[in-house]
Short mmCIF file of C-alpha atoms in Angstrom, two decimals:
data_model
loop_
_atom_site.label_atom_id
_atom_site.label_comp_id
_atom_site.label_asym_id
_atom_site.label_seq_id
_atom_site.Cartn_x
_atom_site.Cartn_y
_atom_site.Cartn_z
CA MET A 249 0.00 0.00 0.00
CA SER A 250 2.78 2.42 0.90
CA LEU A 251 4.61 1.69 -2.37
CA LYS A 252 1.42 2.26 -4.36
CA LYS A 253 0.70 5.49 -2.51
CA ASP A 254 4.22 6.77 -3.12
CA PHE A 255 3.92 5.87 -6.80
CA LEU A 256 0.62 7.77 -7.15
CA CYS A 257 2.02 10.83 -5.37
CA CYS A 258 5.10 10.81 -7.57
CA CYS A 259 3.02 10.30 -10.69
CA SER A 260 0.60 13.12 -9.86
CA SER A 261 3.46 15.53 -9.16
CA MET A 262 4.84 14.96 -12.67
CA PHE A 263 1.72 16.29 -14.38
CA PRO A 264 0.00 19.69 -14.15
CA SER A 265 -3.27 20.25 -12.34
CA THR A 266 -6.57 20.23 -14.20
CA GLU A 267 -6.68 24.03 -14.28
CA THR A 268 -3.15 24.27 -15.67
CA ALA A 269 -3.72 21.50 -18.20
CA ARG A 270 -6.90 23.17 -19.36
CA PHE A 271 -5.02 26.47 -19.75
CA TYR A 272 -2.30 24.85 -21.88
CA LEU A 273 -4.82 22.91 -23.95
CA LEU A 274 -6.87 26.03 -24.63
CA GLY A 275 -3.73 27.92 -25.67
CA VAL A 276 -2.80 25.18 -28.15
CA LEU A 277 -6.34 25.04 -29.57
CA ILE A 278 -6.47 28.83 -29.94
CA ALA A 279 -3.12 28.81 -31.76
CA LEU A 280 -4.36 26.08 -34.12
CA TYR A 281 -7.62 27.97 -34.61
CA MET A 282 -5.70 31.13 -35.50
CA LEU A 283 -3.45 29.25 -37.92
CA ALA A 284 -6.47 27.73 -39.65
CA GLY A 285 -8.16 31.13 -39.81
CA ALA A 286 -5.01 32.73 -41.21
CA ALA A 287 -4.79 30.10 -43.95
CA ILE A 288 -8.47 30.49 -44.88
CA PHE A 289 -8.54 34.29 -44.92
CA SER A 290 -5.20 34.49 -46.71
CA SER A 291 -6.50 32.25 -49.50
CA LEU A 292 -9.67 34.37 -49.73
CA GLU A 293 -8.29 37.89 -49.39
CA ARG A 294 -4.71 37.76 -50.72
CA PRO A 295 -5.72 37.56 -54.42
CA ALA A 296 -8.02 40.56 -53.96
CA GLU A 297 -5.19 42.47 -52.25
CA LEU A 298 -2.78 41.79 -55.11
CA HIS A 299 -5.41 42.77 -57.65
CA ALA A 300 -6.06 46.03 -55.78
CA HIS A 301 -2.33 46.82 -55.74
CA ARG A 302 -2.03 46.25 -59.48
CA LEU A 303 -5.12 48.34 -60.19
CA TRP A 304 -3.84 51.16 -57.97
CA GLU A 305 -0.45 51.23 -59.68
CA GLU A 306 -2.14 51.34 -63.10
CA ARG A 307 -4.34 54.23 -62.02
CA LEU A 308 -1.34 56.14 -60.66
CA MET A 309 0.54 55.69 -63.91
CA ASP A 310 -2.47 56.70 -66.02
CA PHE A 311 -3.09 59.79 -63.90
CA SER A 312 0.59 60.72 -64.02
CA HIS A 313 0.72 60.52 -67.83
CA GLU A 314 -2.63 62.20 -68.34
CA HIS A 315 -1.91 65.22 -66.13
CA ASN A 316 1.86 65.33 -66.63
CA VAL A 317 2.59 64.82 -62.91
CA SER A 318 5.46 62.69 -61.67
CA CYS A 319 4.55 59.59 -59.69
CA GLU A 320 6.85 60.68 -56.85
CA ASP A 321 5.04 64.02 -56.44
CA LEU A 322 1.68 62.28 -56.61
CA LYS A 323 2.66 59.73 -53.96
CA SER A 324 3.99 62.54 -51.76
CA LEU A 325 0.62 64.30 -51.99
CA LEU A 326 -1.19 61.08 -51.11
CA HIS A 327 1.13 60.58 -48.15
CA HIS A 328 0.20 64.03 -46.84
CA TYR A 329 -3.46 63.17 -47.31
CA GLU A 330 -3.07 60.00 -45.25
CA GLU A 331 -1.67 62.14 -42.43
CA ALA A 332 -4.54 64.60 -42.82
CA ARG A 333 -7.13 61.83 -42.40
CA THR A 334 -6.13 61.53 -38.78
CA ALA A 335 -7.32 65.09 -38.22
CA GLY A 336 -10.64 64.34 -39.90
CA ILE A 337 -9.98 65.45 -43.49
CA ARG A 338 -11.99 63.44 -46.01
CA THR A 339 -12.41 63.59 -49.78
CA GLU A 340 -16.17 63.52 -49.23
CA GLN A 341 -17.75 66.00 -46.85
CA SER A 342 -18.56 64.33 -43.54
CA ARG A 343 -19.84 65.43 -40.17
CA ALA A 344 -17.52 67.14 -37.70
CA LEU A 345 -15.39 64.65 -35.77
CA TRP A 346 -14.39 66.73 -32.79
CA ASP A 347 -17.49 68.69 -31.87
CA ILE A 348 -19.20 67.53 -28.66
CA PRO A 349 -21.34 64.79 -30.31
CA GLY A 350 -18.37 63.62 -32.40
CA ALA A 351 -16.04 63.58 -29.39
CA PHE A 352 -18.68 61.72 -27.34
CA TYR A 353 -18.89 59.09 -30.07
CA PHE A 354 -15.08 58.82 -30.02
CA VAL A 355 -14.80 58.30 -26.26
CA GLY A 356 -17.64 55.76 -26.50
CA THR A 357 -15.59 53.68 -28.95
CA VAL A 358 -12.59 54.02 -26.61
CA VAL A 359 -14.17 52.91 -23.33
CA SER A 360 -16.12 50.12 -25.07
CA THR A 361 -12.83 48.92 -26.66
CA ILE A 362 -14.41 49.02 -30.15
CA GLY A 363 -11.82 51.43 -31.56
CA PHE A 364 -13.02 51.89 -35.15
CA GLY A 365 -9.95 53.97 -35.96
CA VAL A 366 -11.81 56.54 -38.04
CA THR A 367 -11.07 59.12 -35.33
CA ALA A 368 -7.83 59.42 -33.37
CA PRO A 369 -6.09 62.23 -31.45
CA SER A 370 -3.71 64.22 -33.63
CA THR A 371 -2.11 66.29 -30.84
CA MET A 372 0.53 64.85 -28.53
CA THR A 373 -1.39 66.11 -25.49
CA GLY A 374 -4.49 64.26 -26.68
CA LYS A 375 -2.52 61.05 -27.26
CA VAL A 376 -0.98 61.15 -23.77
CA LEU A 377 -4.33 61.96 -22.18
CA LEU A 378 -5.97 59.09 -24.03
CA VAL A 379 -3.67 56.58 -22.34
CA PHE A 380 -4.86 57.53 -18.85
CA TYR A 381 -8.43 58.20 -19.95
CA GLY A 382 -8.69 54.78 -21.62
CA LEU A 383 -7.10 53.01 -18.66
CA LEU A 384 -9.79 54.15 -16.27
CA GLY A 385 -12.64 54.19 -18.79
CA CYS A 386 -12.04 50.68 -20.16
CA SER A 387 -11.71 49.25 -16.65
CA ALA A 388 -14.98 50.85 -15.54
CA THR A 389 -16.79 49.70 -18.68
CA ILE A 390 -15.59 46.11 -18.29
CA LEU A 391 -16.90 46.20 -14.72
CA PHE A 392 -20.22 47.48 -16.09
CA PHE A 393 -20.33 44.63 -18.62
CA ASN A 394 -19.66 42.09 -15.85
CA LEU A 395 -22.41 43.53 -13.64
CA PHE A 396 -24.75 43.56 -16.63
CA LEU A 397 -23.90 39.93 -17.33
CA GLU A 398 -24.60 38.88 -13.74
CA ARG A 399 -28.03 40.50 -13.86
CA VAL A 400 -28.84 39.05 -17.27
CA ILE A 401 -27.85 35.57 -16.09
CA THR A 402 -29.97 35.91 -12.94
CA LEU A 403 -32.98 37.13 -14.93
CA LEU A 404 -32.67 34.41 -17.56
CA SER A 405 -32.23 31.74 -14.90
CA LEU A 406 -35.36 32.90 -13.08
CA LEU A 407 -37.36 33.00 -16.33
CA ILE A 408 -36.22 29.53 -17.39
CA LEU A 409 -36.86 28.19 -13.89
CA TRP A 410 -40.35 29.71 -13.93
CA CYS A 411 -41.11 28.10 -17.30
CA HIS A 412 -39.74 24.78 -16.06
CA SER A 413 -41.82 24.94 -12.88
CA LYS A 414 -44.96 25.85 -14.80
CA ARG A 415 -44.46 23.01 -17.28
CA THR A 416 -43.78 20.55 -14.46
CA ARG A 417 -46.80 21.72 -12.45
CA HIS A 418 -49.14 21.19 -15.37
CA GLY A 419 -47.58 17.84 -16.24
CA ARG A 420 -47.65 16.13 -12.86
CA LEU A 421 -50.09 17.61 -10.41
CA GLU A 422 -50.34 14.38 -8.44
CA CYS A 423 -46.65 14.48 -7.44
CA ARG A 424 -46.75 17.99 -6.04
CA GLY A 425 -44.40 17.39 -3.12
CA SER A 426 -41.68 15.58 -4.99
CA GLU A 427 -41.88 18.02 -7.93
CA SER A 428 -41.46 20.95 -5.55
CA ASP A 429 -38.30 19.42 -4.19
CA ARG A 430 -37.01 18.78 -7.68
CA ASN A 431 -37.70 22.38 -8.73
CA GLU A 432 -35.64 23.64 -5.81
CA GLU A 433 -32.69 21.52 -6.93
CA TRP A 434 -33.15 22.15 -10.68
CA LYS A 435 -30.93 24.69 -12.43
CA PRO A 436 -31.17 25.90 -16.03
CA SER A 437 -28.68 24.39 -18.43
CA VAL A 438 -25.91 26.62 -19.70
CA TYR A 439 -27.08 25.62 -23.19
CA GLN A 440 -30.52 27.06 -22.47
CA VAL A 441 -29.04 30.34 -21.24
CA THR A 442 -26.73 30.47 -24.26
CA LEU A 443 -29.65 29.88 -26.63
CA VAL A 444 -31.67 32.70 -25.06
CA LEU A 445 -28.66 35.05 -25.23
CA PHE A 446 -28.05 34.07 -28.84
CA VAL A 447 -31.67 34.86 -29.73
CA ALA A 448 -31.36 38.22 -27.96
CA VAL A 449 -28.17 39.08 -29.88
CA VAL A 450 -29.80 38.06 -33.19
CA VAL A 451 -32.89 40.19 -32.48
CA VAL A 452 -30.78 43.24 -31.55
CA ALA A 453 -28.45 42.77 -34.52
CA PHE A 454 -31.26 42.33 -37.07
CA GLY A 455 -33.13 45.32 -35.69
CA ALA A 456 -30.00 47.47 -35.68
CA ALA A 457 -29.10 46.31 -39.20
CA SER A 458 -32.48 47.52 -40.46
CA LEU A 459 -31.79 50.97 -39.01
CA TYR A 460 -28.22 51.16 -40.32
CA SER A 461 -29.24 49.94 -43.76
CA THR A 462 -31.76 52.77 -44.00
CA MET A 463 -29.65 55.56 -42.48
CA GLU A 464 -26.20 54.67 -43.84
CA GLY A 465 -27.11 53.44 -47.32
CA TRP A 466 -25.46 50.05 -46.73
CA THR A 467 -26.86 46.76 -47.92
CA TYR A 468 -28.52 44.63 -45.26
CA LEU A 469 -25.64 42.13 -45.25
CA GLU A 470 -23.14 44.97 -44.84
CA SER A 471 -25.20 46.27 -41.93
CA LEU A 472 -25.24 42.83 -40.28
CA TYR A 473 -21.49 42.60 -40.78
CA PHE A 474 -21.06 46.01 -39.15
CA CYS A 475 -23.24 44.96 -36.21
CA PHE A 476 -21.07 41.92 -35.49
CA VAL A 477 -17.82 43.88 -35.86
CA ALA A 478 -19.09 46.66 -33.60
CA PHE A 479 -20.97 44.59 -31.00
CA SER A 480 -18.06 42.17 -30.62
CA THR A 481 -15.75 45.21 -30.09
CA VAL A 482 -13.53 44.11 -32.98
CA GLY A 483 -13.99 47.46 -34.71
CA PHE A 484 -12.18 47.17 -38.04
CA GLY A 485 -13.23 50.65 -39.15
CA ASP A 486 -14.17 49.74 -42.72
CA PHE A 487 -17.79 50.57 -41.83
CA VAL A 488 -18.52 53.25 -39.24
CA SER A 489 -21.98 54.51 -38.37
CA GLY A 490 -23.04 58.12 -37.90
CA GLN A 491 -20.23 59.76 -39.87
CA ARG A 492 -22.13 61.30 -42.77
CA GLU A 493 -22.64 65.04 -42.99
CA HIS A 494 -26.43 64.90 -42.81
CA HIS A 495 -26.24 62.88 -39.58
CA GLU A 496 -25.49 66.09 -37.69
CA ASP A 497 -29.14 67.05 -38.16
CA THR A 498 -30.53 63.66 -37.07
CA GLN A 499 -30.01 63.79 -33.31
CA VAL A 500 -32.53 61.00 -32.72
CA TYR A 501 -30.43 58.70 -34.89
CA GLN A 502 -27.26 59.66 -33.02
CA VAL A 503 -28.86 58.79 -29.68
CA ALA A 504 -30.32 55.55 -31.09
CA ASN A 505 -26.91 54.65 -32.51
CA CYS A 506 -25.20 55.04 -29.12
CA LEU A 507 -27.93 53.07 -27.31
CA LEU A 508 -27.80 50.26 -29.89
CA MET A 509 -24.03 50.10 -29.54
CA LEU A 510 -24.29 49.81 -25.76
CA LEU A 511 -27.08 47.22 -25.87
CA GLY A 512 -25.37 45.21 -28.61
CA VAL A 513 -22.00 45.14 -26.86
CA CYS A 514 -23.59 44.11 -23.53
CA CYS A 515 -25.61 41.28 -25.08
CA THR A 516 -22.71 40.04 -27.21
CA TYR A 517 -20.34 40.16 -24.24
CA SER A 518 -22.82 38.06 -22.26
CA LEU A 519 -23.11 35.58 -25.13
CA PHE A 520 -19.33 35.28 -25.42
CA ASN A 521 -19.06 34.45 -21.73
CA ALA A 522 -21.76 31.79 -22.00
CA ILE A 523 -20.09 30.23 -25.05
CA SER A 524 -16.74 30.29 -23.28
CA LEU A 525 -18.28 28.20 -20.49
CA ILE A 526 -19.41 25.63 -23.08
CA ILE A 527 -15.89 25.62 -24.50
CA LYS A 528 -14.60 25.02 -20.99
CA GLN A 529 -16.89 22.00 -20.69
CA GLY A 530 -15.48 20.72 -23.97
CA LEU A 531 -11.95 21.12 -22.63
CA ASN A 532 -12.92 19.19 -19.51
CA TRP A 533 -14.29 16.38 -21.69
CA MET A 534 -11.02 16.28 -23.65
CA LEU A 535 -9.01 16.15 -20.42
CA ARG A 536 -11.18 13.31 -19.10
CA ALA A 537 -10.57 11.44 -22.34
CA LEU A 538 -6.83 11.97 -21.90
CA ALA A 539 -7.09 10.88 -18.28
CA LYS A 540 -8.52 7.53 -19.38
CA ILE A 541 -5.36 6.99 -21.41
CA GLN A 542 -3.13 8.15 -18.55
CA PRO A 543 -5.16 7.82 -15.31
CA CYS A 544 -2.79 9.84 -13.12
CA ALA A 545 -2.07 12.53 -15.69
CA TYR A 546 -4.12 15.32 -14.10
CA THR A 547 -4.96 16.20 -10.55
CA ALA A 548 -8.15 17.96 -9.57
CA GLY A 549 -7.79 21.66 -8.95
CA ALA A 550 -9.86 21.62 -5.79
CA ASN A 551 -8.15 24.63 -4.29
CA SER A 552 -8.41 26.80 -7.41
CA VAL A 553 -10.17 30.13 -6.99
CA GLN A 554 -12.85 31.23 -9.47
CA PHE A 555 -14.22 34.71 -9.83
CA GLY A 556 -16.00 36.92 -12.32
CA PRO A 557 -19.12 36.48 -14.45
CA GLN A 558 -18.23 32.97 -15.58
CA HIS A 559 -18.27 31.79 -11.97
CA SER A 560 -21.72 33.34 -11.53
CA LEU A 561 -22.88 31.62 -14.69
CA ALA A 562 -21.53 28.29 -13.48
CA LEU A 563 -23.35 28.66 -10.16
CA LEU A 564 -26.66 29.55 -11.74
CA CYS A 565 -26.57 26.93 -14.49
CA SER A 566 -26.25 23.19 -14.20
#
């Protein structure tokens, strides 16, 4: 018995804990996921990039010959224009970027971590201030998202529990006592909460896309694409809402745009956290499968500390 116990202790010390193994496994899977994504998007987008470069060079040469301007001077002018875009200069007339509504829109993209990139400080004082402003603002907004998620999870859990209790009560009235006990122990599945959050995100995104398609002149698919990029806080900047000149006169649209951004980011953030919990369950399944091959490979992380919205989701869902 002593020899077996020593062997198990020695074996368990050679392998990481479950929490550590899950961390390493997730890192490897993310790296593989990124490599696969890079290969796919490179095969899709690289030919279009090369074609755009060739077309641009042809247009530069044609313009240079037609107007008797050297390519070097033309490229120098374009370089100055690229610098001017940071200050808000556009070839097409657009709304003011740094009036109070424009600046409010900018700080909203900063604290929400969207960062479209269409607006950026051009002064050194503004750039330095942005570092400290973003540090506090992003931290406070992430806290707001976490608190929002906790309340959404609690509300969804209560609604799902109410529906479950009502369905159970109508189904088995004769077993009232035992069903009551079961309802007290029952918790909504994380898959049910994820499904409800997914439906909420889809409803918000489709409703917002209808508004953006009308106000921005985008196609509906472009509007849906913008909603995902914005609500997920990716913020590429290829599509940015509320930047046209006539939008200065549509204050209702500006307010609706900000509210949709806030609601969309909150719902999508909640959905991401729920999906991440499902991914965590998948990692646990993979580790259990590995443990069957090597029974003493992983030790249970009983003393690990959990915190944050995912822990609240795990407590509320079965």
